[in-house]
Amino acid sequence: MRQSIPWKTVACLLLVGGWAAPSASVTYLDDCAHNGVLLKSELTVGYEGIGSTNGNFVPGSPPPPVDLAHSVPPVQTLVVNPSPSGVAAIGPVTRLPLGGGAMKDQVQGRVESFFEFGTPSGTRPTDTFRLRAVGVGSSVASFNSAGNEAAAHVFAHATAEFYNGLTPISGPATTCVGVIWLAQMRGLLPFETLMELRVVQDPTGAPIVVANQVPGDPPLLVTLVPDQGYLIEFRYEYHVPFGMDPNFDASVEFNVLPPATVPAMDGVERGVLVGLLVALAAFAIAGMRARARSLATSNQGGH
């Protein structure tokens, strides 16, 4: 006999369907991130090969004559109302192969951590983050300072950090229990060796990784606990071997929302969800009818 889905399950599914529909625009972090949102970016860019040299540079100044240069310290920006948005960015930083190469051989990288409050503080429907690495890595005939074949290499690290308060300041939230909506992460493209998004709770105390997304992972919803700090970090690595010449562009965008709000879906996504809910409801109803017929038959047999 076909098993039925309990009516509570159906009710929950329908509630989820209603909850997933687009709702009113609102900022959550302007109300609950009492100290604002801290954005940071770091960048490593250059050529790697046997005998390559490493060194540090201060963002905004030219990197030293090394094969692989790393930004120190990270660029950071604090976004607090009345500022509607902010960005911490490095680059574009361009590195040429110190041992020579083809005319087009260069590595150019830019990394940015962007945030904008949702309406009415900002212009976007909800609090929006974008962590991005973009540039080009060309190593058609590149050689490093030691005269060896070299691969173009970029490592980008972009973070956003905020403290989720215990109670809201004055806005629409009734308590500081929001959610972080992480969209589905795309798969790795050729020469991408790392793409990862992590959400860390209490990063400066006893860190707990509450969410970890890697290429191909589905969307995730992370509940924000009141009176806790959160760090969202994006790590990206791009490694182009000798003889290759592609570009790269990797970004993740996510939203922080009040508990009764989730991001709007396009028509296809909404249609899929509604179809799924209708199918599940029909399955449940059919199961309940089958169970009712079975019980009626049993009762008749008992007489």
XYZ file of C-alpha atoms in Angstrom:
303
model
C 0.000 0.000 0.000
C 1.270 3.505 -0.818
C 2.345 5.371 2.292
C 0.898 8.791 2.899
C 2.761 11.944 3.850
C 1.527 13.279 7.211
C -0.601 16.396 6.904
C 1.916 18.297 9.028
C 4.555 17.605 6.403
C 2.305 18.927 3.662
C 1.541 22.003 5.731
C 5.253 22.602 6.240
C 5.905 22.269 2.520
C 3.173 24.752 1.729
C 4.558 27.125 4.307
C 7.979 26.796 2.725
C 6.433 27.535 -0.643
C 4.821 30.692 0.677
C 7.990 31.674 2.551
C 10.057 31.287 -0.603
C 7.944 33.759 -2.535
C 9.274 37.296 -3.000
C 8.415 39.608 -0.135
C 8.867 43.186 0.951
C 12.296 44.781 0.567
C 14.103 45.528 3.804
C 17.539 45.852 5.362
C 18.347 43.519 8.241
C 21.977 44.394 8.992
C 21.294 48.113 9.374
C 19.136 47.069 12.307
C 21.168 44.205 13.797
C 24.823 44.701 12.759
C 25.343 47.418 15.349
C 29.018 47.943 14.507
C 28.605 47.857 10.737
C 30.087 45.481 8.169
C 33.854 45.057 7.813
C 35.142 44.158 4.334
C 38.657 42.895 3.580
C 40.578 41.804 0.489
C 43.956 40.145 -0.111
C 45.686 39.267 -3.376
C 48.633 37.140 -4.473
C 49.582 37.488 -8.128
C 52.521 36.576 -10.367
C 54.408 33.608 -11.813
C 55.353 30.300 -10.201
C 58.090 27.929 -11.289
C 61.266 26.283 -10.061
C 63.322 28.973 -8.345
C 60.536 31.596 -8.217
C 60.917 34.369 -5.649
C 58.199 35.648 -3.306
C 57.648 39.033 -1.693
C 55.087 41.394 -0.183
C 53.687 44.714 -1.352
C 51.462 47.361 0.169
C 48.296 47.777 -1.923
C 48.492 50.990 -3.912
C 52.261 50.752 -4.349
C 54.177 48.802 -7.015
C 55.072 45.223 -6.097
C 58.816 44.529 -5.600
C 60.844 42.781 -8.345
C 59.772 39.269 -7.354
C 57.973 36.566 -9.310
C 55.020 36.194 -6.933
C 53.772 39.178 -4.892
C 51.362 39.157 -1.923
C 49.423 42.157 -0.607
C 50.236 43.126 2.994
C 48.278 44.281 4.920
C 44.800 43.439 3.590
C 42.735 46.333 2.259
C 39.740 46.906 4.516
C 36.613 49.068 4.604
C 34.015 49.482 7.356
C 30.479 50.159 6.119
C 28.215 51.860 8.654
C 25.050 53.877 8.080
C 24.715 56.563 6.658
C 27.058 55.019 4.065
C 24.751 52.904 1.875
C 27.563 50.697 0.547
C 31.289 50.087 0.473
C 34.004 48.058 -1.191
C 37.464 46.824 -0.209
C 39.380 46.260 -3.427
C 42.928 45.564 -4.595
C 44.006 46.014 -8.178
C 44.080 45.488 -10.916
C 47.701 44.489 -10.214
C 49.759 43.434 -13.239
C 52.844 41.207 -13.156
C 55.089 40.367 -16.105
C 57.304 37.259 -16.302
C 60.700 38.444 -15.013
C 62.540 35.936 -17.199
C 60.745 37.063 -20.352
C 57.853 35.677 -22.298
C 55.486 36.171 -25.185
C 54.183 39.640 -26.003
C 50.836 38.888 -24.348
C 52.222 37.142 -21.247
C 51.085 38.838 -18.066
C 49.134 38.107 -14.913
C 46.597 40.693 -13.878
C 44.388 40.297 -10.834
C 41.760 42.234 -8.945
C 39.925 41.161 -5.807
C 37.012 42.966 -4.189
C 34.660 42.584 -1.276
C 31.475 44.599 -1.798
C 28.467 45.253 0.442
C 25.314 47.362 0.148
C 22.499 47.756 2.654
C 19.013 46.883 1.499
C 16.265 49.473 1.241
C 15.582 51.987 2.642
C 19.239 52.496 3.656
C 20.599 51.375 0.271
C 19.141 50.820 -3.182
C 19.052 47.017 -3.306
C 16.023 45.007 -2.154
C 18.002 43.275 0.612
C 21.449 43.428 2.211
C 23.763 42.231 -0.564
C 27.357 41.016 -0.598
C 29.592 40.255 -3.567
C 33.058 38.714 -3.235
C 34.907 38.611 -6.536
C 38.225 37.793 -8.229
C 38.752 38.812 -11.849
C 41.641 39.165 -14.275
C 43.823 37.390 -16.801
C 46.574 34.828 -16.557
C 48.737 34.365 -19.635
C 51.765 32.081 -19.691
C 52.194 31.268 -23.384
C 56.001 31.351 -23.126
C 56.675 32.779 -19.664
C 59.859 32.281 -17.635
C 60.571 33.282 -14.064
C 63.562 35.133 -12.639
C 65.504 31.877 -12.436
C 65.001 31.283 -16.170
C 62.625 28.375 -15.719
C 59.178 27.818 -17.247
C 56.582 29.558 -15.114
C 52.831 29.272 -14.586
C 50.527 32.236 -14.053
C 49.142 32.202 -10.536
C 46.469 34.197 -8.685
C 45.160 33.691 -5.164
C 42.337 35.925 -3.923
C 40.876 36.118 -0.431
C 37.829 38.328 0.195
C 35.914 38.500 3.464
C 32.929 40.197 5.083
C 32.475 40.302 8.836
C 29.774 41.607 11.154
C 28.440 41.145 14.657
C 24.814 40.052 14.823
C 23.345 41.911 17.789
C 21.121 40.584 20.512
C 18.219 42.928 19.776
C 17.515 45.281 16.839
C 18.182 48.990 17.102
C 14.872 50.318 15.833
C 13.877 48.777 12.515
C 11.384 46.174 11.302
C 13.095 43.135 12.846
C 11.596 42.039 16.169
C 14.669 40.049 17.133
C 18.115 39.577 15.613
C 17.525 36.116 14.153
C 18.095 36.565 10.440
C 19.381 34.300 7.697
C 22.218 34.284 5.180
C 21.089 33.111 1.740
C 23.947 31.565 -0.254
C 23.140 31.001 -3.913
C 24.219 27.832 -5.707
C 27.936 27.808 -6.479
C 28.965 27.157 -10.064
C 31.411 24.424 -11.008
C 35.137 24.909 -11.467
C 36.332 26.101 -14.862
C 39.625 25.073 -16.482
C 42.685 26.208 -14.475
C 40.641 27.080 -11.395
C 42.096 25.037 -8.544
C 40.141 26.412 -5.587
C 36.807 28.144 -5.057
C 35.310 28.005 -1.595
C 32.879 30.015 0.516
C 32.740 29.557 4.293
C 30.562 31.025 7.004
C 32.285 31.066 10.394
C 30.440 31.799 13.608
C 32.331 33.480 16.464
C 35.505 33.903 14.364
C 37.463 35.734 17.068
C 36.471 33.426 19.926
C 35.745 29.739 19.406
C 35.285 29.580 15.609
C 32.663 27.203 14.229
C 32.244 26.656 10.474
C 28.457 26.687 10.105
C 28.435 26.513 6.287
C 30.924 25.516 3.626
C 30.242 25.755 -0.102
C 32.420 24.316 -2.833
C 31.892 24.201 -6.623
C 28.558 22.649 -7.613
C 26.999 22.878 -4.147
C 23.293 23.815 -3.955
C 21.931 26.961 -2.280
C 22.238 27.155 1.489
C 20.378 28.990 4.222
C 22.306 29.833 7.390
C 20.455 31.009 10.501
C 22.052 33.929 12.323
C 22.214 33.479 16.084
C 21.731 36.638 18.182
C 24.779 38.038 19.990
C 27.276 36.234 17.714
C 29.934 37.378 15.267
C 30.048 36.069 11.677
C 32.802 35.905 9.078
C 32.024 35.031 5.457
C 35.138 34.316 3.439
C 35.731 33.551 -0.223
C 38.946 31.865 -1.329
C 39.839 31.524 -4.983
C 42.901 30.183 -6.781
C 43.740 30.266 -10.463
C 46.777 28.460 -11.889
C 47.569 28.618 -15.610
C 50.327 26.247 -16.721
C 53.079 27.165 -19.146
C 51.761 27.484 -22.715
C 48.200 28.608 -21.875
C 46.375 31.948 -22.112
C 42.854 32.233 -20.542
C 40.992 34.873 -18.510
C 39.166 34.336 -15.226
C 36.178 35.826 -13.438
C 34.814 34.243 -10.270
C 32.334 35.795 -7.875
C 29.817 34.823 -5.234
C 26.837 36.946 -4.249
C 24.742 36.377 -1.142
C 22.117 38.145 0.927
C 21.333 38.639 4.592
C 17.615 38.755 5.304
C 15.045 38.994 8.080
C 13.743 35.550 9.082
C 10.464 35.859 7.137
C 12.165 36.871 3.878
C 14.107 34.998 1.220
C 15.396 36.270 -2.134
C 13.072 36.591 -5.094
C 13.172 33.761 -7.620
C 12.852 34.014 -11.351
C 9.872 32.550 -13.179
C 11.541 29.204 -13.884
C 12.636 28.694 -10.267
C 9.228 29.676 -8.955
C 7.503 27.376 -11.447
C 9.684 24.447 -10.415
C 8.963 25.089 -6.742
C 5.227 25.435 -7.254
C 5.159 22.302 -9.410
C 7.034 20.388 -6.738
C 4.683 21.559 -4.015
C 1.610 20.662 -6.083
C 3.020 17.215 -6.832
C 3.834 16.600 -3.180
C 0.408 17.767 -2.086
C -1.264 15.505 -4.681
C 0.880 12.603 -3.523
C -0.141 13.223 0.078
C -3.845 13.488 -0.756
C -3.727 10.284 -2.822
C -1.970 8.534 0.032
C -4.547 9.687 2.566
C -7.415 8.520 0.317
C -5.741 5.141 -0.153
C -5.307 4.838 3.585
C -8.952 5.781 4.163
C -10.122 3.121 1.657
C -7.899 0.562 3.323
C -9.293 1.377 6.747
C -12.863 1.212 5.425
C -12.204 -2.210 3.885
C -10.679 -3.434 7.135
C -13.659 -2.214 9.124
C -16.104 -3.914 6.762
C -14.155 -7.153 7.022
C -14.237 -6.885 10.796
C -18.078 -6.880 10.717
